[in-house]
XYZ file of C-alpha atoms in Angstrom:
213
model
C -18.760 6.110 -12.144
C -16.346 2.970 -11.690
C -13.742 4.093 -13.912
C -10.057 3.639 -13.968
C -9.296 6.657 -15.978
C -5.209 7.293 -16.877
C -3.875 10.843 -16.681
C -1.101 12.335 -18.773
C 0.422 14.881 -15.401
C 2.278 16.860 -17.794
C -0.428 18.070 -19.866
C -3.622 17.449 -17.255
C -5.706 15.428 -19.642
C -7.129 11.824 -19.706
C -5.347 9.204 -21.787
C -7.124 6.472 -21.467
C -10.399 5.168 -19.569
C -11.490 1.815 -18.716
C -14.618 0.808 -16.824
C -13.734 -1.348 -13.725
C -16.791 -2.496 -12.655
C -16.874 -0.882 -9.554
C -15.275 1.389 -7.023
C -11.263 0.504 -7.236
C -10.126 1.249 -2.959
C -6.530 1.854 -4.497
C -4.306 1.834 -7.269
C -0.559 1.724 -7.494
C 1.762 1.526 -10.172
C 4.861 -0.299 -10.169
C 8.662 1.307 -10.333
C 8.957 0.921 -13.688
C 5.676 2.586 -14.809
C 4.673 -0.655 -16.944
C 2.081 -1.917 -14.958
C -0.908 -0.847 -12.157
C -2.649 -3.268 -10.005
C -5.969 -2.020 -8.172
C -7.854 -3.197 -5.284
C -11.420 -3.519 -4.661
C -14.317 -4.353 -2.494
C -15.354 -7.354 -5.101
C -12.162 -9.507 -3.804
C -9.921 -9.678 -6.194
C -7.171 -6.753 -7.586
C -6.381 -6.367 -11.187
C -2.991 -5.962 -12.945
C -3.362 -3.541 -16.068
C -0.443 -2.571 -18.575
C -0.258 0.947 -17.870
C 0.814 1.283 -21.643
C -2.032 -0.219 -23.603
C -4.879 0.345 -20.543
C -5.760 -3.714 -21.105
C -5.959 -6.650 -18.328
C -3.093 -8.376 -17.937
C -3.857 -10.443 -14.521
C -5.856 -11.137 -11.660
C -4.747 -12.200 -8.186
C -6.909 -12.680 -4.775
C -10.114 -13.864 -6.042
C -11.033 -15.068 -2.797
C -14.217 -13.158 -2.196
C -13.030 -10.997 0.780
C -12.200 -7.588 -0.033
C -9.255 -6.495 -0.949
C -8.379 -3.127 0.985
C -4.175 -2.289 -0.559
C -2.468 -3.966 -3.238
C 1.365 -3.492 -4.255
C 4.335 -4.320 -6.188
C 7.293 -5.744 -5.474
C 10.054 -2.863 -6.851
C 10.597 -5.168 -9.908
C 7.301 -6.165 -10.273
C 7.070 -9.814 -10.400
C 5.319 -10.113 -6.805
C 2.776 -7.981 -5.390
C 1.190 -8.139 -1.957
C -2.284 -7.621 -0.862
C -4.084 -7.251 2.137
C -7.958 -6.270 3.450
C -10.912 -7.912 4.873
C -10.788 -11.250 6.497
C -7.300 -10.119 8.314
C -5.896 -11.583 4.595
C -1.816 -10.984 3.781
C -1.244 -12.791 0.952
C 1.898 -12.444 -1.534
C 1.090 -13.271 -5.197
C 3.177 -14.274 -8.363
C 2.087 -11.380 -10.808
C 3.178 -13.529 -14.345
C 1.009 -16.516 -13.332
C -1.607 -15.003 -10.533
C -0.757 -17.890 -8.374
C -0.532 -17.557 -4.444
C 2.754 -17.910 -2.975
C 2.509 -17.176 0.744
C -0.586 -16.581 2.927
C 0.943 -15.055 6.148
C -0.601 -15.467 9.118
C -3.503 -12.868 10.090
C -3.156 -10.430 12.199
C -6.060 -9.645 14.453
C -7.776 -7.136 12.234
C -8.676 -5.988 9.102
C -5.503 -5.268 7.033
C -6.217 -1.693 5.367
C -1.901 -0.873 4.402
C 0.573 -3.533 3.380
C 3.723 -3.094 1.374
C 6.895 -5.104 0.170
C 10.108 -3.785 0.951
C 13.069 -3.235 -2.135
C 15.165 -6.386 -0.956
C 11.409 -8.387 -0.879
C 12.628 -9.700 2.596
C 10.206 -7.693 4.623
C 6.140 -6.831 4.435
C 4.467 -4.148 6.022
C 1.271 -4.725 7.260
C -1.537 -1.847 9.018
C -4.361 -2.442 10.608
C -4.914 -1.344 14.210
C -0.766 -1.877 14.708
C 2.141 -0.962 12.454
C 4.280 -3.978 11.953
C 7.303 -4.873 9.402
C 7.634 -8.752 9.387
C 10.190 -11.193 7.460
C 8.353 -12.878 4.672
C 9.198 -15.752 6.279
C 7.555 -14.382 9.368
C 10.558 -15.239 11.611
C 11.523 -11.806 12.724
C 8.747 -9.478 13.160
C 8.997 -5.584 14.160
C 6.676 -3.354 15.819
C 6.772 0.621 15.310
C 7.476 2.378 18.700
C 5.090 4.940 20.799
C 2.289 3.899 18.013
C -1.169 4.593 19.402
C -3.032 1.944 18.237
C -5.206 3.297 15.854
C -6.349 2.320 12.204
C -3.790 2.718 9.690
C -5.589 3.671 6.631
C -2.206 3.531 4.015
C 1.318 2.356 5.042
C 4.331 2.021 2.756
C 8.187 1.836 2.409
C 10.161 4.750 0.840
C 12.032 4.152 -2.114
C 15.300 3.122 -0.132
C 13.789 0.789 1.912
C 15.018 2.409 5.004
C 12.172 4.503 5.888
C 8.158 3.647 6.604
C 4.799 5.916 5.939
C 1.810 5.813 6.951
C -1.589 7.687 6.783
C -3.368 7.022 10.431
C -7.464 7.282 10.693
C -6.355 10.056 13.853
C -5.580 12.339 11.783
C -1.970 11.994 11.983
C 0.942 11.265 9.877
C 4.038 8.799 11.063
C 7.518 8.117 9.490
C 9.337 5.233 11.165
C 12.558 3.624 10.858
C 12.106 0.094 9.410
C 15.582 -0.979 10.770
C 14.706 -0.849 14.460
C 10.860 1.022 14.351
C 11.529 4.238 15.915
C 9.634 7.141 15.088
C 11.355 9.766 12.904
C 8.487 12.134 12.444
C 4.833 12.467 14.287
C 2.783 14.618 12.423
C -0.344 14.927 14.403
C -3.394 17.557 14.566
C -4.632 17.119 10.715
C -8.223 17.894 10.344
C -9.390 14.530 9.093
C -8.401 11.167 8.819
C -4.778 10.887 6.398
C -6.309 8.073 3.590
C -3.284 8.847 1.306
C 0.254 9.429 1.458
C 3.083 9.569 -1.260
C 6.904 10.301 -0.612
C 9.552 11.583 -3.221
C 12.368 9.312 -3.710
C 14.678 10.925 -1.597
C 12.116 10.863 1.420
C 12.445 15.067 1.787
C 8.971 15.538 0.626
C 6.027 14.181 2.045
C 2.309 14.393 0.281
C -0.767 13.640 2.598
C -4.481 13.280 0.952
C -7.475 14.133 3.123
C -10.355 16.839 1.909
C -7.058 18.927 1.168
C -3.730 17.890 0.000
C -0.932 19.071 2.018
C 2.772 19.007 0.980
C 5.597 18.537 3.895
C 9.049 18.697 4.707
């Protein structure tokens, strides 16, 4: 129904519901809690106080779909990526554009910002960790070359996730991009993927939700 609707996970109910115009592709919050940014097919993703529900900024309004959108751990950059092959880093105070990398050879469904903001993850039919300068760029090992449908770096930094459309699950290294953990053999195409802060526990979404060591 295009809503954004705000869940209190302690008690199961809706806090808050705001109508976003259309289908949001993703939604993340920041490490603080304070603020959300969404995605979406329209081109643009929207920053929202996670407090009062309201608008607080829009960056990418470029017309090509945005695909992943995230913040930088405290919050004053975010990153987005999608259609177009677009990587673009954004100033969340002021919405203005401070780096278009260059684009990779496919549409960009995963990117991230590492802890230090020194490196950006990027997934599209490759896993790659680049400098945001884009001097030094990393590929994962033994990936297979297929979609990446959500990619992201664990809370220290170290470690890299990501959700693959072949039904698979991979954690990397992001110091030299060796695989720590193949998961393969999942029923369906792994769209989501969250991590608890100490990287034990893994949670993939598909038709099911799975919860892994």
């Amino acid at each position: 129904d295009n809503k954004m609707i705000l869940w209190d996970v302690g008690g199961g109910k809706a806090i808050a519901s705001r109508n976003y115009g259309e289908s949001a592709n993703k939604v993340n919050f920041c490490s603080d809690g304070t603020k959300i940014i969404a995605s979406s097919f329209r081109g643009d993703a929207r920053i929202l106080d996670s407090v009062s529900f309201t608008l607080s900024g829009i960056v990418g309004k470029s017309g090509r779909s945005i695909r992943d959108a995230r913040f930088s751990t405290d919050g004053s950059i975010c990153v987005t990526g999608g259609d177009g092959a677009i990587v673009d880093i954004w100033d969340v105070k002021t919405g203005e554009l401070i780096r278009e990398l260059n684009k990779p050879p496919a549409v960009v469904d995963a990117v991230d910002i590492s802890p230090d903001r020194g490196w950006i993850l990027i997934g599209y039919t490759d896993l790659v960790v680049k400098s945001v300068d884009e001097k030094t760029e990393l590929r994962m090992q033994n990936y297979k070359g297929d979609y990446v449908k959500t990619g992201f770096f664990g809370a220290d930094g170290a470690t890299l996730f990501a959700g693959i459309a072949s039904n698979s699950l991979y954690v990397y290294s992001a110091f030299d991009g060796l695989c720590i953990h193949h998961i393969q053999g999942l029923t369906q195409p792994v769209i989501s993927v969250a991590a608890a802060a100490d990287n034990r526990w893994v949670l993939t979404g598909m038709s099911n939700l799975s919860l892994w060591d």
